[in-house]
Short mmCIF file of C-alpha atoms in Angstrom, two decimals:
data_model
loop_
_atom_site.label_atom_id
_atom_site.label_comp_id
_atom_site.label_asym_id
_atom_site.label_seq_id
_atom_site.Cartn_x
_atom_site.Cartn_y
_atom_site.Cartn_z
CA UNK A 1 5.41 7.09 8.27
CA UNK A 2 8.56 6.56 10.19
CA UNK A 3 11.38 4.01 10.10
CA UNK A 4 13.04 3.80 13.11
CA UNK A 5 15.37 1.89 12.27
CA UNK A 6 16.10 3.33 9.17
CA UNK A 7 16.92 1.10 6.15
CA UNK A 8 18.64 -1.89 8.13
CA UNK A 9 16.77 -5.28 7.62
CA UNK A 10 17.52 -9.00 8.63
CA UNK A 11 17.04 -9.71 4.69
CA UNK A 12 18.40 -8.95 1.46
CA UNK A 13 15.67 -8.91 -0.94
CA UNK A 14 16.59 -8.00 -4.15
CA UNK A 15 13.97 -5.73 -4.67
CA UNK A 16 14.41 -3.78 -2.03
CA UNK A 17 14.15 0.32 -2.88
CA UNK A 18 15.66 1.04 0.95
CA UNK A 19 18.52 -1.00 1.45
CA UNK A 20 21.01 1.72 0.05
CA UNK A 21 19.50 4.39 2.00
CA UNK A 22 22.43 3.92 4.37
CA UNK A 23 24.40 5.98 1.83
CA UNK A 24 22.64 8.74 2.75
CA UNK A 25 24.50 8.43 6.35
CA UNK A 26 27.87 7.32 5.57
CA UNK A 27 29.31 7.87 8.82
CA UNK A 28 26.51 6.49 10.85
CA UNK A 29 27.00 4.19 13.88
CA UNK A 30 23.79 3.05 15.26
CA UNK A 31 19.81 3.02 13.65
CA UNK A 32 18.00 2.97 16.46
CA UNK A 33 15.79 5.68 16.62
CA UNK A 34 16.86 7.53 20.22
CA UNK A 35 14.42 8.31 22.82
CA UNK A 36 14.66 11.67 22.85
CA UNK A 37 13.86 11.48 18.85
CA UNK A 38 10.82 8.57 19.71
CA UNK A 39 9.09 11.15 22.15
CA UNK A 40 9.67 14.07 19.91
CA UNK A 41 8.31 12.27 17.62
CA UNK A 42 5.03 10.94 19.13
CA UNK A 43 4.84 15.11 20.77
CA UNK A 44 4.64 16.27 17.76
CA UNK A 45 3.19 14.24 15.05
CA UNK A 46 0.01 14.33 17.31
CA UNK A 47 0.28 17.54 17.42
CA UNK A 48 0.24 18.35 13.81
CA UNK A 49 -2.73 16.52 13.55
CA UNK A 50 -6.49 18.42 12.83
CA UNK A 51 -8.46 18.97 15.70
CA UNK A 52 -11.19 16.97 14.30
CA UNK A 53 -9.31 13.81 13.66
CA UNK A 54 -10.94 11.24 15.89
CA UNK A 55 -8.39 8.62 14.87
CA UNK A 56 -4.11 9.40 15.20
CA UNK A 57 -2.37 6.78 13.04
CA UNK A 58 1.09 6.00 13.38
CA UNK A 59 2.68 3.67 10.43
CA UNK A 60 6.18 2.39 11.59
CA UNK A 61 8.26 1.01 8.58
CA UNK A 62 11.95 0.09 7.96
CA UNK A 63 14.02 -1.60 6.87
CA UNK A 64 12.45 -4.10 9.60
CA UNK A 65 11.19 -2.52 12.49
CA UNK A 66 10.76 -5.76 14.45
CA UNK A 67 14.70 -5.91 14.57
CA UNK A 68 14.03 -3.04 17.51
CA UNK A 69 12.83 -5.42 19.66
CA UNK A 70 9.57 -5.73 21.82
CA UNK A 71 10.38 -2.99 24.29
CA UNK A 72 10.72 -0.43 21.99
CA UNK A 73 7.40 -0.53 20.89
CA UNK A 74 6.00 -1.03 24.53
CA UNK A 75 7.87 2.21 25.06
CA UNK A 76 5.71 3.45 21.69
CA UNK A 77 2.65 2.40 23.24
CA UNK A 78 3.73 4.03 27.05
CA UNK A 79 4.71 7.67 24.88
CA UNK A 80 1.36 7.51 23.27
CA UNK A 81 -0.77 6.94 25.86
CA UNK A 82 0.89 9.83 27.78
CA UNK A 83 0.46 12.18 25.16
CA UNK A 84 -2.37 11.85 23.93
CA UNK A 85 -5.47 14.41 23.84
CA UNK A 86 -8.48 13.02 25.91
CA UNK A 87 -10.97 11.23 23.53
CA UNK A 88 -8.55 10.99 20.47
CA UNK A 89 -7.73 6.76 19.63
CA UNK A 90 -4.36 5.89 18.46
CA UNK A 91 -3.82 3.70 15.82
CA UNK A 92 -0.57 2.35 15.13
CA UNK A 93 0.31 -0.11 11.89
CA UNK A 94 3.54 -1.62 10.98
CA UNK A 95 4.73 -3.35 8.01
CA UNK A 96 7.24 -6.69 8.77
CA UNK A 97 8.58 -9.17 6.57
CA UNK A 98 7.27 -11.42 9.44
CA UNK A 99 10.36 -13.70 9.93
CA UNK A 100 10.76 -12.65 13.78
CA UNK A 101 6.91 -12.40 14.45
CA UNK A 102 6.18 -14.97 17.34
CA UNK A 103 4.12 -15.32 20.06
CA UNK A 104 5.15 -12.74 21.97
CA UNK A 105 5.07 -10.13 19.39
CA UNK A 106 1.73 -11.39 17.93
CA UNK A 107 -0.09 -11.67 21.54
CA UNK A 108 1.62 -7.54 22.22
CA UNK A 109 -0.21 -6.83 18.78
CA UNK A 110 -3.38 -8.30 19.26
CA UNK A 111 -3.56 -6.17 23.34
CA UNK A 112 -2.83 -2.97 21.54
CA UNK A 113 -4.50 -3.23 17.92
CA UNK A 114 -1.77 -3.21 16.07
CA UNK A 115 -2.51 -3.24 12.25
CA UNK A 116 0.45 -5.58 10.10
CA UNK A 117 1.84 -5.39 6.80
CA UNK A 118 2.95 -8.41 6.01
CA UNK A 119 5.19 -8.84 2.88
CA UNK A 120 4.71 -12.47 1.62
CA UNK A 121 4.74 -12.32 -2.98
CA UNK A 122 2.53 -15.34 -3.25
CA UNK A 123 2.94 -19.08 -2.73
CA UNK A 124 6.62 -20.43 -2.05
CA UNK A 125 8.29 -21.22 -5.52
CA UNK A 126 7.14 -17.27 -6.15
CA UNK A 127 7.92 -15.95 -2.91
CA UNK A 128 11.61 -17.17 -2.81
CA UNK A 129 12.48 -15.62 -6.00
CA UNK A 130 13.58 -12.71 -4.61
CA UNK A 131 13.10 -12.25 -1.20
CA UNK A 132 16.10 -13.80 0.86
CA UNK A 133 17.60 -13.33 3.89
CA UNK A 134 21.27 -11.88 4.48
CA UNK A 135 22.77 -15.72 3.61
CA UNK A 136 20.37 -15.96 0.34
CA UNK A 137 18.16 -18.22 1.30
CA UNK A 138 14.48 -18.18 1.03
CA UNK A 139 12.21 -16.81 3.40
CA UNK A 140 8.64 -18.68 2.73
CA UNK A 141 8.68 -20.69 5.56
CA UNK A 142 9.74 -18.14 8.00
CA UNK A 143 6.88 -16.00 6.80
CA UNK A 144 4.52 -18.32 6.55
CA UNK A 145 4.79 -19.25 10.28
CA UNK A 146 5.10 -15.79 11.17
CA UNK A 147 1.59 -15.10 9.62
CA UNK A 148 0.17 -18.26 11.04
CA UNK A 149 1.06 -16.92 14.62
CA UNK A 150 -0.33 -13.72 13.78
CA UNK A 151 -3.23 -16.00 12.92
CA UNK A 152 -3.66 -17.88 15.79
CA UNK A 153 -3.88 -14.57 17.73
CA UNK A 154 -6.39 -12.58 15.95
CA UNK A 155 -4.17 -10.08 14.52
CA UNK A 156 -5.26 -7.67 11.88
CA UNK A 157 -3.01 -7.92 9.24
CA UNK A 158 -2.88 -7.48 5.15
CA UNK A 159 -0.46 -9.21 2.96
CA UNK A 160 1.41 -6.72 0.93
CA UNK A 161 2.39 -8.62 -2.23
CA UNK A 162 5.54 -7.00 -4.23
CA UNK A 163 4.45 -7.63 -8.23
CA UNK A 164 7.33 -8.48 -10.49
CA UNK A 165 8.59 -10.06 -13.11
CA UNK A 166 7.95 -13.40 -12.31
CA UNK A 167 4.89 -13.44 -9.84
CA UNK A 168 3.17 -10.71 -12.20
CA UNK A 169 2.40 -14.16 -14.82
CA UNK A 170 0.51 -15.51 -12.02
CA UNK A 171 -2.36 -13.25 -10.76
CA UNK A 172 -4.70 -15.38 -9.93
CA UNK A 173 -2.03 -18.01 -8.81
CA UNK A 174 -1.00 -15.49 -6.16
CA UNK A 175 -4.12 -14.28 -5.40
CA UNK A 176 -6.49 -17.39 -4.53
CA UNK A 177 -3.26 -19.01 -2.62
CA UNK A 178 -3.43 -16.21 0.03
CA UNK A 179 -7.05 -16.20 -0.16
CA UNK A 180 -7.32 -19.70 0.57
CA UNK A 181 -5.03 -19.05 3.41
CA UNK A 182 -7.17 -16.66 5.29
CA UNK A 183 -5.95 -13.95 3.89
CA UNK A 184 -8.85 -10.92 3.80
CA UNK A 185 -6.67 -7.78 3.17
CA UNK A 186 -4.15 -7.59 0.23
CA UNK A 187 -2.25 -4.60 -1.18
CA UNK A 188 -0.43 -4.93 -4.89
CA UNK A 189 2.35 -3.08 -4.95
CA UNK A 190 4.26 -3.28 -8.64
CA UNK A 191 7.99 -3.04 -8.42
CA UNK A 192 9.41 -0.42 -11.09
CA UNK A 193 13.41 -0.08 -10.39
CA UNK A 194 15.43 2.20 -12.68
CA UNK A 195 18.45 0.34 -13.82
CA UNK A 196 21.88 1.40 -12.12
CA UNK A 197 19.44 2.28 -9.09
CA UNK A 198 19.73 0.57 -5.45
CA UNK A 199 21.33 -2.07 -3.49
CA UNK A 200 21.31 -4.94 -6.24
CA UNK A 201 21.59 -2.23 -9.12
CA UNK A 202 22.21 -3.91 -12.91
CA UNK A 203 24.69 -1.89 -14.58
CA UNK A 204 23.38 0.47 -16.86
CA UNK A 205 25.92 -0.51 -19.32
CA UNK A 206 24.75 -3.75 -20.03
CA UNK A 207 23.31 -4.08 -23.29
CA UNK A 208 19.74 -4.63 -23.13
CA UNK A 209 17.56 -8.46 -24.31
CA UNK A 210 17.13 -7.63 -28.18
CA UNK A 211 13.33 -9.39 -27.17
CA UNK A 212 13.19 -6.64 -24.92
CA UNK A 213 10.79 -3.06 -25.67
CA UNK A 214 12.08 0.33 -25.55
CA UNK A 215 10.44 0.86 -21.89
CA UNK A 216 11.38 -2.35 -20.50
CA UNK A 217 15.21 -1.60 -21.56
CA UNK A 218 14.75 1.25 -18.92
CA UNK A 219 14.10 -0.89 -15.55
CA UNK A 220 15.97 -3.76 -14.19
CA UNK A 221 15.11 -7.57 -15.09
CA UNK A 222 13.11 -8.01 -12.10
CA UNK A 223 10.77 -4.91 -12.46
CA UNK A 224 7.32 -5.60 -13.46
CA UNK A 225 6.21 -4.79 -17.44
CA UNK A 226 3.63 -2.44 -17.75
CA UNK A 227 1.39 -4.39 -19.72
CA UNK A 228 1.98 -7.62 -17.46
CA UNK A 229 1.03 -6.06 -14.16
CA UNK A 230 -2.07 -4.69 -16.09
CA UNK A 231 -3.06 -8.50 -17.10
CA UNK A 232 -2.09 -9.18 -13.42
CA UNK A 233 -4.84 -6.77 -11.66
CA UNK A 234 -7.07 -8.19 -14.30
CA UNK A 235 -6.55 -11.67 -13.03
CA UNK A 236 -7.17 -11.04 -9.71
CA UNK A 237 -10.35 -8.79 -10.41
CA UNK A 238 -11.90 -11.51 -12.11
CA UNK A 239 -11.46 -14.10 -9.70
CA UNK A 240 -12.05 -11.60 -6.79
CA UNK A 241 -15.38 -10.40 -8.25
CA UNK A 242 -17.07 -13.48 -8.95
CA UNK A 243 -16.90 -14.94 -5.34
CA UNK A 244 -15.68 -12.78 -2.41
CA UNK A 245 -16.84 -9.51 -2.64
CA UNK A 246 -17.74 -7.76 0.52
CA UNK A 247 -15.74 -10.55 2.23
CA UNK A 248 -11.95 -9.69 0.83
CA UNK A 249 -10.88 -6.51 0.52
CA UNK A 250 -8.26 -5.82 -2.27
CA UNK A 251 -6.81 -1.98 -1.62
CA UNK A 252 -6.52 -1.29 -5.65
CA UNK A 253 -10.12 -2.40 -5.78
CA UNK A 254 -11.25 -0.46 -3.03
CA UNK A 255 -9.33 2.75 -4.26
CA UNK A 256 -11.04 2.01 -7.52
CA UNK A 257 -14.93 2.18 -6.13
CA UNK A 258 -14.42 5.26 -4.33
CA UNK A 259 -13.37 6.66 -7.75
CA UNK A 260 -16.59 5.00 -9.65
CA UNK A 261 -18.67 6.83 -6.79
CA UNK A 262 -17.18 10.27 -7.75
CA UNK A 263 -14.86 10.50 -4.59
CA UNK A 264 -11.30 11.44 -4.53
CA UNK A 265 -9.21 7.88 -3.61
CA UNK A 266 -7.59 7.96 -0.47
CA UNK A 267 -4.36 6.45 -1.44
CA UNK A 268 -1.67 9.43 -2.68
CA UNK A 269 -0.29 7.31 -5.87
CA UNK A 270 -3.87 7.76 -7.22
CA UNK A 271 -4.68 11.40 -5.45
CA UNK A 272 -4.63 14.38 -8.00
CA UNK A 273 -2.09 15.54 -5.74
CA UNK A 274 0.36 14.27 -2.75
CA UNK A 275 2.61 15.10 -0.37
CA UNK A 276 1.01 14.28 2.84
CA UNK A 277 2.42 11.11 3.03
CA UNK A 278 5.70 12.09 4.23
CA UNK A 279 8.89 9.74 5.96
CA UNK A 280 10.94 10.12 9.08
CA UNK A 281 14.44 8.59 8.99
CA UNK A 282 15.36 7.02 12.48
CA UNK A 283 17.60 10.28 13.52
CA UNK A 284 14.01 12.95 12.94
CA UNK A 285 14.81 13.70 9.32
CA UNK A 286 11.84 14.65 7.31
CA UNK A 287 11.24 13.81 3.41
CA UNK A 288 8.83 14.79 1.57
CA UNK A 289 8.01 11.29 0.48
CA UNK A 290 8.85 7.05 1.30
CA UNK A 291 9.69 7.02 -1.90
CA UNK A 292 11.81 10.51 -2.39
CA UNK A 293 14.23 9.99 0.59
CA UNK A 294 17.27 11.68 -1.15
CA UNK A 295 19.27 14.68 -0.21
CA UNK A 296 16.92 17.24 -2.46
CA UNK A 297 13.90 15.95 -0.72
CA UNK A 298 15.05 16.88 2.86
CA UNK A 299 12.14 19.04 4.36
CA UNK A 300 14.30 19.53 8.17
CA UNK A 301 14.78 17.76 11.24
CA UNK A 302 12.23 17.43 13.86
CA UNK A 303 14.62 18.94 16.12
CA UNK A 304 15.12 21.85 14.72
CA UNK A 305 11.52 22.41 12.98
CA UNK A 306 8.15 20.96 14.11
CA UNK A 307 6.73 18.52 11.88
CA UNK A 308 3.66 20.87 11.90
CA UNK A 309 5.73 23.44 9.80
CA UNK A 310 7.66 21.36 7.30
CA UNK A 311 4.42 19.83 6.49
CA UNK A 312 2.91 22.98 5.66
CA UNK A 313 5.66 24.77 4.11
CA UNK A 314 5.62 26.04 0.83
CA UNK A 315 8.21 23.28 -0.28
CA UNK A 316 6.29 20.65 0.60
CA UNK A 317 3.12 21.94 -0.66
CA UNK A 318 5.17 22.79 -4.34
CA UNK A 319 6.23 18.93 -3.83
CA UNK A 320 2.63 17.62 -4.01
CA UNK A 321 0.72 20.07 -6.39
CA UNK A 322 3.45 19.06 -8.91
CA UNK A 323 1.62 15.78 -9.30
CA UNK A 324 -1.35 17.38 -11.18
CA UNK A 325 0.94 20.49 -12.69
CA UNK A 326 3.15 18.37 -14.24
CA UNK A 327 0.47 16.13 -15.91
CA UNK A 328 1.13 14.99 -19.33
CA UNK A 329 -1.93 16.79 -22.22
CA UNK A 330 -1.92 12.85 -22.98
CA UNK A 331 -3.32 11.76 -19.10
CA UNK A 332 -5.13 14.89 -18.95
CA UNK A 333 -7.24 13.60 -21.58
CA UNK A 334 -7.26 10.04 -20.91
CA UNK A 335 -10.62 8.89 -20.36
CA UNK A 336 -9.54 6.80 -16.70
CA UNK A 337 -7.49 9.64 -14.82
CA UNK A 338 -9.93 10.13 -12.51
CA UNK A 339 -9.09 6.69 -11.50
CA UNK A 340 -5.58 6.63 -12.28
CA UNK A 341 -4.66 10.46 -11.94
CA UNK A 342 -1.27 9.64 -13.16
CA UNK A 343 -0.07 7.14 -10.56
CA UNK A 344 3.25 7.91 -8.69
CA UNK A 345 5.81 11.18 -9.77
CA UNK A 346 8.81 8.58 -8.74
CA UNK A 347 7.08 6.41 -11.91
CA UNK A 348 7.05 9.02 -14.60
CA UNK A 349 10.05 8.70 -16.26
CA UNK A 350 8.72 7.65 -19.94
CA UNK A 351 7.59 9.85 -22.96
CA UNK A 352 3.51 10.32 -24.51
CA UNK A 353 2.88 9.06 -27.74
CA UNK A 354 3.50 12.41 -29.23
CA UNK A 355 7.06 12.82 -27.18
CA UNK A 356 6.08 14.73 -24.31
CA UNK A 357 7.94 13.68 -21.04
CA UNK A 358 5.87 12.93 -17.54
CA UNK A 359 4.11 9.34 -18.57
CA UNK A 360 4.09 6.99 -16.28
CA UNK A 361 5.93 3.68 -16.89
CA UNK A 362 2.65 1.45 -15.98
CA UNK A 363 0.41 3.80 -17.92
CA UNK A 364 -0.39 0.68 -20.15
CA UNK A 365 -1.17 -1.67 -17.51
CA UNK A 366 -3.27 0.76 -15.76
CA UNK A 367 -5.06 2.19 -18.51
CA UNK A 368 -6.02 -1.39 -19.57
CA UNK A 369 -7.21 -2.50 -15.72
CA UNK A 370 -9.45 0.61 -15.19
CA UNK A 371 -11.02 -0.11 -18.54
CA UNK A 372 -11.89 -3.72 -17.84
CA UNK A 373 -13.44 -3.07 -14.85
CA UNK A 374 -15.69 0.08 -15.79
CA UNK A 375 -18.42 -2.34 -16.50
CA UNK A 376 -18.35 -4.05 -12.87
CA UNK A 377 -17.13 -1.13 -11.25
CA UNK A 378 -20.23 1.14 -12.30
CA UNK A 379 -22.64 -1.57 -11.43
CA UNK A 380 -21.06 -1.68 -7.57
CA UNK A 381 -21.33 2.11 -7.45
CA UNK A 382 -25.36 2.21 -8.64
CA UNK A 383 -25.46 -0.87 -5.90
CA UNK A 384 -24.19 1.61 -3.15
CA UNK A 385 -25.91 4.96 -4.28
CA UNK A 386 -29.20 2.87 -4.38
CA UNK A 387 -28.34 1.90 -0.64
CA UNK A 388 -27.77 -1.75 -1.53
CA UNK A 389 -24.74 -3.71 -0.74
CA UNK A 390 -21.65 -3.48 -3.39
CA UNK A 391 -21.91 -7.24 -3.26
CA UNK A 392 -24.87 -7.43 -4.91
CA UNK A 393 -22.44 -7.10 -8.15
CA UNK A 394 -21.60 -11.00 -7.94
CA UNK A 395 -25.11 -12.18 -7.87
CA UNK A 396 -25.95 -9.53 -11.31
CA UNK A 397 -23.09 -10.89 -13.16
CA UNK A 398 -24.17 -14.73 -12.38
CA UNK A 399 -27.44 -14.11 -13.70
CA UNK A 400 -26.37 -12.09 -16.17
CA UNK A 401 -24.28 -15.46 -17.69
CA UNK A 402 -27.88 -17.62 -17.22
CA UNK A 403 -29.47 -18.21 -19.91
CA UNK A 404 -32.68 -15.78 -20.02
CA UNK A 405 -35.66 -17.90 -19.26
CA UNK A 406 -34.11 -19.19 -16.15
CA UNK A 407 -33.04 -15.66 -14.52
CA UNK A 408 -34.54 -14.39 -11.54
CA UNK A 409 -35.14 -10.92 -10.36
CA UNK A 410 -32.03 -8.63 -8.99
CA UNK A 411 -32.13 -8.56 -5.37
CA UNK A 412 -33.66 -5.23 -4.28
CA UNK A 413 -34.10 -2.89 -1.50
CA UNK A 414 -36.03 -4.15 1.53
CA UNK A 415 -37.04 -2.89 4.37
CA UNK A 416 -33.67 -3.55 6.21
CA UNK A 417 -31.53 -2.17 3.28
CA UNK A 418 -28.84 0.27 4.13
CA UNK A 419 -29.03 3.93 3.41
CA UNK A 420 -28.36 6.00 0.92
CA UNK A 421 -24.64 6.63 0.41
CA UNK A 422 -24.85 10.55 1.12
CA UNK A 423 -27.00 10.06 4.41
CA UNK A 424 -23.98 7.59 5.33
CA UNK A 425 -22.09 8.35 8.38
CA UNK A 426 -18.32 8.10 9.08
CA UNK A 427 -18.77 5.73 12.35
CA UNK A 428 -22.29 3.91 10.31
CA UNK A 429 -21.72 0.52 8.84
CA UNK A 430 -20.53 0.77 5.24
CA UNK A 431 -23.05 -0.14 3.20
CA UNK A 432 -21.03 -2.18 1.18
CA UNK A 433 -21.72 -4.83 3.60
CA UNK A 434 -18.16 -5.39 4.56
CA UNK A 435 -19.49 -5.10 7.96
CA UNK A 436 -16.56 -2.22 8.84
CA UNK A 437 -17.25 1.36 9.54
CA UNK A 438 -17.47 3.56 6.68
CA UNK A 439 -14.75 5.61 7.28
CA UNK A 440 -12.58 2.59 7.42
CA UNK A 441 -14.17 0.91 4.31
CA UNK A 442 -15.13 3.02 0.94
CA UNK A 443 -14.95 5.87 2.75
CA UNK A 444 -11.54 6.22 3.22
#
């Protein structure tokens, strides 16, 4: 991903992991990614990419990217389409907090496929807990209209809901309120902040609540408990599996099947190893990861390396195999780290049960999440080896709860039933019945 516009943002949420980054460049008088770095960029990142990639994606982040204005994604758009290779589609997402999306942006968008992130952490009273803008005021309304427009242009977007302290009580709260909105693609991303770490830091000196457990003492007020964003996945799995299946798409869950079929998730948090998803800062510097954007992580700059090297230097490749080298004996053993795999290195800052360092801080939570849903989760995967669609998993577990006499048979294969997983295609329709190619579905 890039962020060309580095960590600057028209809010102030107090969340927010990037805000500080400006330290990093003190003496820094504008963020806007240059030109010369946007067409360097574009050059080489396609590039870099394997000659049998049909699809180039491009993921712009921030800070808020749409603080660059309209033409500076046109220009985006005008690069790309320049540069790239006969027959190869670009792809381009971007994450917003929404607040400036309006009919302009949305209608640009929707002419060049743009996929969204948009950040919105449930209904209002939720929402506005921490995510302000620079006055500290709330931002639900201002979101909420920005995802209506977005909307009422047929944008393809996915809410990415921050967990924390306070929303991560309310799972299904959070859940069926952006469902019931329209909502179809949601991402749960739990906030874990190190105290004394970021722009809205608590001082590590404070003494900790007394009610407080050893772990919790180690992350700031507003971060998410392990155990509480495990009871919050649960929550929305329940809900999610007893009516929309196959019609909203939950990345956790999704992650989650490709596991239960035996294939490596797609995401890098739950990857054996990482260190492909690397992060551009607005002037071409290259980290190894969004999340390890420090000084030590600092792979080069695109103007003095191609990104084609740094991405396959030793450094970087020592970066991501550390994720499985570095395992805990404890996850090695742990009967859901195939699903799980340890989560996130920037998350491992807790000791095993028998003292050893390297657990991760949600280990509890997650442990407790991929347990519940083995049961549903191995059902969805015999659904999709037997060629049937994952779906069929709401209908089982309904008749499952009848009372025996009155059950009827489990839907079966017919004539028009989807093939076999392995004779599956990457440009076939999943047979998950999502109705989305399988390459863009569970076989990502």
């Amino acid at each position: 991903m890039t962020k060309p516009i580095g960590p600057i943002c028209n809010l102030d949420c107090e969340y927010c992991y990037y805000l500080h980054k400006e330290e990093l460049y003190p003496n820094n008088r504008s963020w806007r990614m240059t030109t010369e770095t946007l067409e360097a960029y574009i050059r080489q990142y396609i590039a870099a990419q394997p000659p049998q990639a049909e699809e180039i994606t491009f993921a712009w982040q921030g800070g808020e990217p749409t603080l660059l204005g309209l033409e500076f994604f046109e220009r985006v758009v005008q690069l790309q389409q320049q540069l790239a290779p006969p027959g190869r589609k670009i792809v381009n997402t971007l994450q917003t907090n929404g607040v400036l999306i309006d009919d302009a942006w949305a209608a640009f968008f929707r002419q060049h496929q743009f996929l969204i992130g948009l950040s919105i952490d449930g209904p209002a009273a939720l929402h506005d807990r921490y995510r302000f803008d620079t006055k500290g005021r709330g931002t639900f309304d201002a979101v909420l209209k920005g995802m209506q427009t977005l909307k009422r242009h047929e944008v393809d977007f996915n809410a990415l809901v921050v967990v924390n302290r306070v929303n991560g009580d309310h799972g299904r709260k959070v859940y069926t309120y952006l469902r019931d909105n329209g909502v179809r693609y949601l991402q749960f991303i739990p906030i874990v902040e190190r105290r004394g770490i970021g722009a809205h830091a608590e001082d590590v000196t404070e003494a900790p609540d007394p009610a407080e457990s050893d772990v919790a003492s180690l992350v700031s007020s507003r971060s998410i408990l392990p155990e509480q964003f495990g009871r919050f996945l649960i929550e929305v799995f329940d809900e999610w599996v007893r009516r929309d299946v196959g019609t909203v798409f939950v990345q956790i869950f999704d992650q989650a099947l490709s596991a239960w079929l035996g294939l490596e998730p797609s995401l890098c948090v739950f990857r054996k190893n990482c260190g492909r998803a690397l992060a551009m800062e607005h002037n071409g510097d290259l980290y190894s990861c969004d999340h390890f954007v420090e000084p030590d992580y600092r792979l080069g700059n695109i103007h003095e390396l191609p990104i084609v090297d740094m991405v396959n230097s030793a450094r970087q490749q020592a970066f991501g195999e550390a994720k499985s080298a570095t395992l805990p004996q404890y996850c090695r053993d742990c009967e859901v780290r195939f699903a799980c795999n340890g989560e996130c290195p920037k998350n491992r800052f807790i000791d095993t049960p028998d003292g050893q360092p390297g657990l991760n801080y949600l280990c509890a939570g997650y442990r407790s999440f991929f347990n519940h849903i083995d049961p549903v989760m191995t059902l969805m995967a015999r659904e999709l080896k037997a060629g049937r669609p994952a779906a069929n998993v709401m209908h089982i577990l309904r008749e499952q709860q009848r009372p025996a006499r009155t059950r009827r048979a489990t839907p079966a294969a017919t004539p028009n039933a989807r093939r076999p997983l392995g004779d599956v295609g990457r440009n076939d329709p999943c047979p998950c019945g999502s109705g989305r190619k399988y390459k863009k579905c569970c076989g990502r």
